[in-house]
Amino acid sequence: MAQPAYLVFRGCLIDTPALGTLRIRANGALGVDRLSGRIIGVEDDALGASAELVSAWIGQAVSSDQVSTTDLSADQFLMPGLIDTHTHAPQFTFLGLGHDLPLMDWLEKYTFKHESQFKDPELARTFYKTAIARVVRNGVTFAAYYGTIHLESNCILADTIRTAGQRAFVGKVCMDANSPDYYCESTEESIQMTEQFVQAVLDGRSADDNDVLVKPIITPRFVPTCSDQCLRGLGALAQKYRLPVQSHLCENPDEIAFAKSCFPGTPSYSHIYHASGLFDTRTIMAHCVHMSDSDIQLVRQCGVGVSHCPNSNFSLSSGIADVRRFLREGIPVGLGTDVGGGYAPSILDAMRMAAAASRALIASRRDTGAAGADALPLDANELLFLATMGGARVMGMQEHLGSLDQGKLFDALVVDLAVPASPVPSAETTLAVNERLRDSPTDAWKLRAEQFVFLADDRNISRVYVGGNLIHSL
């Protein structure tokens, strides 16, 4: 029997179409065309049968057997999928280890050693399936992954993500300098294998095709492990194939000093990437903790997006990124888990860590008398924006993802706050919520959304949809 051509969700719809705007449609309806995977219509008040709504949205009559309806319960809501703008798939092999070390020592002791083991494609076949399933289970519908330097294992990673149904950018890591002998490549190998990987993943399709689920992303590990020739070669590939770029920027003071020593006379760390053609509106730079005014100016001018990875920044003692300044400057900001520098493959955790980081930065400035102590901390609405629409902006997909609007791809979550053993207390036992349920359902849902941000975990992610396809359910 053929599946219905359309999906309709009825109940509470929550999203953040703009920074600081929490949009709640407490009795809404949303329709999806399963063939295109896109949202065909949204109503603030769900009146009429589902087939009637779909007929009105598409402008032609639709029968009830062509529509599958999900009636959300009083404890469920629909929201955009979470977006992880920075994570390392092979580093799930040492998740939760090495957090007593600073960045450069951690790379030497754990990262290079474990990533080098993916020269064995069998490890990639067995390991990546479990890692990707865990990411999806945490409600991440779109992620920017780093792989390793190995062509075959990176192709396996891309295939594994595609099979899981997740949307992703996947990068072959490039490192031809200042790297261990057992985990290094020549400049020619790095550039040639990157192009082979790009061609294999695209498989004849254009990188501009937004219906392509898994795309390659140019991935120099970071400046210290890449020669000038390598960076420029990668910049040329990014331009040739119109590809996004990802790397690390200003994460740690020792890393910054190392990068500048590799390129003496450079005005700033950011200028090294810019000179190589790797700095534009398709670029994602992780961390950006210790940014000079020159760095911030160039990031803003070039339209580069920032992946804020607070768990990793705390865990490796790197520092605290000034997200409020980035937002004030109009720089796109999303959230990243940065596994395994970060120990939690959860954007929910990233939201909470981002909240803690913003408050810690304000407190530090207050205690030291530094400027910026009067800044406002990130609130729940802003955190939800960073995790969804902010992430879509950083990934260059804001016209297609990040909110529940007509025409966008249906990458979404059904959240259930009342699952067994839920970490989120019931509405009845949360007095601030309970007293608003009858008089103002919208106000009650605002509080429930805040509880989701600060209390929920993967147990509350009831269903995960990507492009209209159900890829995970409890």
XYZ file of C-alpha atoms in Angstrom:
474
model
C 0.000 0.000 0.000
C 1.359 3.403 -1.007
C 2.258 5.827 1.743
C 0.226 9.058 2.009
C 1.666 11.864 -0.084
C 1.275 14.471 2.636
C 1.952 14.794 6.354
C 0.026 17.100 8.658
C 1.008 17.912 12.234
C -1.574 19.473 14.534
C -0.775 20.953 17.912
C 1.912 23.236 19.314
C 4.527 24.545 16.860
C 7.606 26.308 18.275
C 10.446 28.017 16.424
C 12.685 31.096 16.500
C 12.605 32.755 13.066
C 14.691 35.706 14.318
C 17.082 36.302 17.193
C 15.074 37.017 20.320
C 11.769 35.957 18.743
C 10.105 32.835 20.123
C 7.148 32.010 17.865
C 4.519 29.779 19.453
C 1.459 28.532 17.623
C -0.250 26.656 20.443
C -2.991 25.210 18.234
C -1.235 25.222 14.887
C -1.114 22.990 11.848
C 1.749 22.292 9.476
C 1.748 20.346 6.212
C 4.554 18.550 4.394
C 4.826 17.280 0.825
C 6.676 13.997 1.294
C 7.963 13.961 -2.295
C 9.736 17.312 -2.083
C 10.357 17.088 1.675
C 9.229 20.680 2.059
C 6.647 22.478 4.163
C 3.581 23.314 2.050
C 1.660 25.367 4.584
C 1.367 26.514 8.186
C -1.681 27.723 10.088
C -1.759 29.490 13.430
C -5.120 27.928 14.264
C -5.806 24.397 13.082
C -9.420 24.619 11.885
C -10.892 22.092 9.466
C -9.914 18.574 8.469
C -6.332 17.838 7.463
C -7.275 17.032 3.869
C -9.065 20.386 3.617
C -5.964 22.181 4.881
C -3.699 20.402 2.387
C -6.140 21.127 -0.451
C -6.071 24.823 0.409
C -2.273 24.880 0.690
C -1.577 23.225 -2.684
C -4.591 24.578 -4.572
C -6.126 21.261 -5.588
C -8.424 18.714 -4.023
C -6.826 16.024 -1.857
C -8.608 13.037 -0.332
C -8.196 12.012 3.299
C -6.344 8.813 2.381
C -3.567 10.935 0.844
C -2.854 12.602 4.197
C -1.247 11.194 7.338
C -2.095 13.279 10.411
C -0.137 13.465 13.661
C -2.117 14.954 16.526
C 0.418 16.182 19.050
C -0.446 15.588 22.691
C -0.668 18.296 25.335
C 2.958 17.565 26.273
C 4.345 17.445 22.735
C 5.463 20.136 20.316
C 7.005 20.356 16.866
C 10.211 22.341 16.341
C 12.997 22.693 13.747
C 15.795 20.132 13.899
C 18.932 20.944 15.867
C 22.042 21.874 13.875
C 25.566 20.917 14.967
C 27.944 23.249 13.151
C 31.153 21.532 14.319
C 31.948 17.947 15.306
C 34.594 15.286 14.658
C 33.159 11.858 13.813
C 36.336 9.794 14.514
C 36.763 11.423 17.917
C 33.785 9.525 19.287
C 36.412 6.786 19.797
C 37.775 8.660 22.828
C 34.722 10.567 23.978
C 35.073 11.867 27.536
C 38.837 11.407 27.733
C 41.701 13.864 28.110
C 39.863 16.809 29.601
C 42.687 17.452 32.035
C 44.856 18.621 29.115
C 45.086 21.864 27.140
C 44.394 21.774 23.406
C 47.861 21.164 21.943
C 48.738 18.416 24.454
C 45.327 16.815 23.949
C 45.882 16.687 20.192
C 49.218 14.939 20.657
C 48.063 12.413 23.267
C 44.621 11.465 21.957
C 43.480 12.997 18.696
C 46.203 12.181 16.190
C 46.715 8.687 17.609
C 43.059 7.669 17.417
C 42.277 9.375 14.116
C 45.230 7.624 12.474
C 43.571 4.264 13.149
C 40.937 5.060 10.522
C 43.445 4.082 7.858
C 41.613 0.779 8.366
C 38.290 1.128 6.493
C 36.791 -1.720 8.508
C 37.003 0.450 11.608
C 35.085 3.148 9.751
C 32.400 0.678 8.655
C 31.765 -0.635 12.145
C 32.290 2.519 14.181
C 30.664 5.330 12.232
C 27.248 3.676 12.150
C 27.022 3.775 15.950
C 28.398 7.311 16.201
C 25.972 8.753 13.641
C 23.021 6.981 15.252
C 23.909 8.641 18.546
C 24.037 12.079 16.957
C 20.646 11.558 15.292
C 19.144 10.269 18.546
C 20.053 13.624 20.103
C 17.899 15.456 17.579
C 20.624 16.687 15.223
C 19.174 16.801 11.730
C 22.122 18.632 10.105
C 25.781 18.440 11.112
C 29.184 19.570 9.870
C 31.524 16.595 10.338
C 35.293 16.351 10.242
C 36.589 12.968 9.145
C 40.255 11.983 8.925
C 42.957 12.223 6.238
C 41.935 8.824 4.795
C 39.995 8.854 1.514
C 38.222 5.494 1.828
C 37.182 5.955 5.448
C 35.837 9.429 4.662
C 33.748 8.018 1.819
C 32.413 5.405 4.252
C 31.538 8.187 6.695
C 29.585 10.046 3.994
C 27.782 6.858 2.946
C 26.931 6.030 6.568
C 25.388 9.466 7.118
C 23.437 9.224 3.872
C 22.109 5.792 4.835
C 21.063 7.126 8.242
C 19.089 9.860 6.453
C 20.820 12.750 8.181
C 21.728 15.982 6.402
C 25.444 16.776 6.584
C 28.579 18.460 5.404
C 31.478 15.985 5.523
C 35.124 16.961 5.271
C 38.301 15.080 4.523
C 40.769 16.527 7.022
C 43.905 17.997 5.437
C 47.272 18.175 7.233
C 50.619 18.244 5.463
C 52.769 20.080 8.051
C 53.718 19.923 11.728
C 51.983 16.578 12.118
C 53.160 13.172 13.405
C 54.910 10.974 10.842
C 52.226 8.332 11.330
C 49.411 10.793 10.624
C 50.440 13.129 7.850
C 50.189 13.458 4.090
C 52.106 15.225 1.357
C 50.739 18.452 -0.067
C 49.957 16.745 -3.365
C 48.188 13.847 -1.640
C 46.128 16.192 0.486
C 44.839 18.236 -2.441
C 44.380 15.297 -4.830
C 42.556 13.111 -2.312
C 40.361 16.042 -1.300
C 39.259 16.500 -4.899
C 38.656 12.762 -5.268
C 36.547 12.849 -2.107
C 34.569 15.859 -3.369
C 33.820 14.125 -6.663
C 32.855 10.866 -4.948
C 30.418 12.539 -2.555
C 28.829 14.839 -5.130
C 28.565 11.961 -7.634
C 27.933 14.306 -10.540
C 25.532 16.630 -8.692
C 26.106 20.298 -7.994
C 27.064 21.546 -4.543
C 24.428 24.263 -5.085
C 21.647 21.658 -5.151
C 19.986 22.073 -1.767
C 18.149 18.773 -2.117
C 21.471 16.892 -1.908
C 21.497 15.368 1.575
C 25.262 14.926 2.113
C 27.773 17.373 0.686
C 31.560 17.675 0.887
C 33.157 20.549 2.752
C 36.764 21.712 2.344
C 38.522 20.981 5.642
C 42.031 22.182 6.450
C 42.475 20.988 10.040
C 43.874 24.330 11.128
C 46.676 26.646 10.068
C 49.554 24.997 12.007
C 49.061 21.639 10.240
C 48.730 23.052 6.715
C 51.376 24.550 4.462
C 50.733 27.700 2.471
C 50.627 25.611 -0.716
C 48.078 23.263 0.816
C 45.829 26.087 2.013
C 45.921 27.786 -1.370
C 45.201 24.516 -3.156
C 42.206 23.911 -0.936
C 41.011 27.460 -1.529
C 41.122 26.802 -5.267
C 39.046 23.630 -4.829
C 36.486 25.492 -2.748
C 36.085 28.035 -5.539
C 36.077 25.421 -8.322
C 33.279 23.350 -6.800
C 31.523 26.191 -4.914
C 31.975 24.353 -1.634
C 31.696 25.391 1.999
C 34.854 25.510 4.131
C 35.388 24.575 7.776
C 38.329 24.930 10.122
C 39.410 26.207 13.542
C 40.221 29.801 14.476
C 41.646 31.464 17.592
C 40.763 28.587 19.908
C 43.740 28.669 22.249
C 46.572 31.179 22.900
C 49.289 28.586 22.182
C 47.585 27.612 18.929
C 47.370 31.255 17.852
C 51.069 31.805 18.561
C 51.931 28.615 16.641
C 49.826 29.679 13.647
C 51.453 33.110 13.496
C 54.921 31.562 13.751
C 54.099 29.462 10.677
C 53.072 32.572 8.738
C 55.222 35.426 10.093
C 54.180 38.947 9.226
C 50.488 38.063 8.848
C 48.207 40.771 10.328
C 46.017 38.213 12.093
C 45.138 34.514 12.215
C 42.060 35.197 10.060
C 44.161 36.802 7.334
C 45.977 33.501 6.746
C 42.734 31.821 5.689
C 41.635 34.909 3.766
C 44.862 35.032 1.743
C 44.264 31.417 0.698
C 40.726 31.946 -0.606
C 39.162 30.124 2.343
C 37.295 32.996 3.964
C 33.832 33.909 2.663
C 30.113 33.479 3.305
C 30.443 29.685 2.959
C 33.108 29.442 5.678
C 32.496 28.004 9.157
C 35.122 28.830 11.773
C 34.969 26.946 15.054
C 35.680 28.469 18.488
C 36.824 32.076 17.823
C 37.625 32.486 21.518
C 40.622 34.836 21.474
C 39.708 37.163 18.622
C 41.559 40.403 17.953
C 39.679 43.388 16.610
C 41.334 42.672 13.261
C 40.027 39.093 13.322
C 36.487 40.207 14.104
C 36.545 42.892 11.439
C 37.639 40.422 8.740
C 35.133 37.768 9.842
C 32.336 40.342 9.639
C 33.451 41.755 6.295
C 33.721 38.318 4.694
C 30.450 36.986 6.111
C 32.149 34.076 7.859
C 30.045 32.076 10.328
C 31.163 31.178 13.852
C 30.587 27.795 15.471
C 30.423 28.383 19.219
C 31.632 25.241 21.037
C 31.366 26.060 24.758
C 31.661 22.507 26.112
C 35.002 22.037 24.372
C 36.186 25.528 25.309
C 35.541 24.771 28.981
C 36.814 21.184 28.846
C 40.157 22.048 27.247
C 40.524 25.315 29.222
C 40.604 27.273 25.978
C 38.549 30.243 27.159
C 35.149 31.828 26.573
C 33.992 33.214 23.231
C 32.221 36.568 23.310
C 29.051 35.468 21.518
C 27.169 38.615 22.465
C 29.753 40.709 20.623
C 29.514 38.489 17.541
C 25.744 38.901 17.504
C 26.037 42.646 18.013
C 28.456 42.824 15.074
C 26.023 40.894 12.852
C 28.254 37.813 12.605
C 26.329 34.542 12.073
C 26.663 32.261 15.116
C 25.584 28.652 15.605
C 26.406 25.958 18.133
C 28.818 23.047 17.886
C 29.450 20.037 20.099
C 33.095 19.674 18.985
C 33.261 16.006 19.929
C 35.716 14.911 21.317
C 37.067 18.223 22.654
C 33.522 18.483 23.958
C 32.299 15.459 25.874
C 28.599 15.606 24.936
C 27.289 14.926 21.405
C 24.207 16.998 22.191
C 23.186 20.451 21.029
C 20.936 20.591 24.086
C 24.119 20.427 26.149
C 25.678 23.073 23.875
C 22.765 25.426 24.587
C 23.237 25.040 28.341
C 26.994 25.430 28.108
C 26.516 28.543 25.971
C 24.260 29.977 28.669
C 26.866 29.208 31.329
C 29.660 30.664 29.193
C 27.832 33.953 28.638
C 27.200 34.331 32.371
C 30.752 33.351 33.295
C 32.161 35.947 30.901
C 29.961 38.662 32.384
C 30.895 37.645 35.943
C 34.607 37.615 35.087
C 34.408 41.109 33.623
C 32.459 42.327 36.630
C 35.046 40.937 39.049
C 38.025 42.320 37.125
C 36.468 45.651 36.240
C 36.734 44.934 32.518
C 34.414 46.439 29.933
C 31.331 44.416 29.008
C 30.156 43.517 32.514
C 26.801 45.115 31.716
C 26.109 42.794 28.757
C 22.964 40.691 28.854
C 23.444 36.907 29.205
C 22.020 34.652 26.521
C 18.452 33.656 27.325
C 16.506 30.518 26.375
C 14.949 32.081 23.263
C 18.363 33.147 21.969
C 19.854 29.731 22.733
C 17.082 28.026 20.778
C 17.768 30.405 17.892
C 21.481 29.575 17.917
C 20.666 25.856 17.888
C 18.338 26.115 14.886
C 18.097 29.243 12.746
C 21.523 30.483 13.841
C 23.046 27.165 12.823
C 21.250 27.320 9.472
C 22.783 30.773 8.846
C 26.264 29.516 9.686
C 25.812 26.584 7.303
C 24.504 28.876 4.552
C 21.095 27.170 4.583
C 18.929 29.835 6.224
C 16.617 30.023 3.200
C 15.901 26.307 3.461
C 16.191 25.330 7.145
C 16.010 26.620 10.699
C 12.341 27.573 11.091
C 8.864 26.186 10.463
C 7.963 28.283 7.443
C 6.265 27.426 4.166
C 8.726 26.380 1.480
C 11.459 25.246 3.840
C 12.768 21.714 4.063
C 11.029 19.718 6.758
C 13.925 18.936 9.088
C 12.096 18.785 12.395
C 11.632 17.171 15.788
C 8.608 15.993 17.690
C 9.489 16.726 21.312
C 7.678 14.853 24.088
C 8.099 16.317 27.559
C 6.087 13.530 29.223
C 7.994 10.392 28.251
C 8.607 7.855 31.036
C 11.374 9.064 33.376
C 11.408 12.427 31.614
C 14.022 14.845 32.991
C 11.467 17.601 32.428
C 8.874 17.856 35.224
C 5.211 17.747 34.262
C 3.240 20.905 33.636
C 1.016 20.034 36.583
C 3.941 19.921 39.017
C 5.572 23.081 37.620
C 3.459 25.700 39.335
C 4.577 28.574 37.112
C 3.368 26.577 34.093
C 0.258 25.108 35.675
C -1.202 28.459 36.639
C -0.964 29.647 33.014
C -2.291 26.552 31.254
C -5.923 27.600 31.353
C -5.658 31.359 30.892
C -2.723 31.644 28.483
C -1.554 28.474 26.725
C 0.994 30.499 24.742
C 2.625 31.810 27.924
C 2.613 28.278 29.355
C 4.400 26.987 26.243
C 7.028 29.730 26.542
C 7.914 28.329 29.949
C 7.837 24.753 28.647
C 10.217 25.738 25.851
C 12.611 27.163 28.437
C 12.400 23.910 30.409
C 13.180 22.000 27.214
C 16.333 24.061 26.687
C 17.636 23.585 30.227
C 16.324 20.143 31.238
C 15.556 17.887 28.267
C 17.754 15.161 26.805
C 17.571 12.519 24.068
C 14.703 10.769 25.878
C 12.510 13.723 24.959
C 13.312 13.559 21.227
C 10.349 11.450 20.165
C 10.769 11.673 16.388
C 13.381 13.048 14.019
C 12.493 14.045 10.448
C 14.876 15.066 7.681
C 13.482 16.203 4.361
C 10.098 14.854 5.337
C 11.464 11.387 6.134
C 11.229 9.870 9.591
C 14.795 8.798 10.483
C 14.412 8.137 14.223
C 11.577 7.476 16.635
C 11.240 6.253 20.202
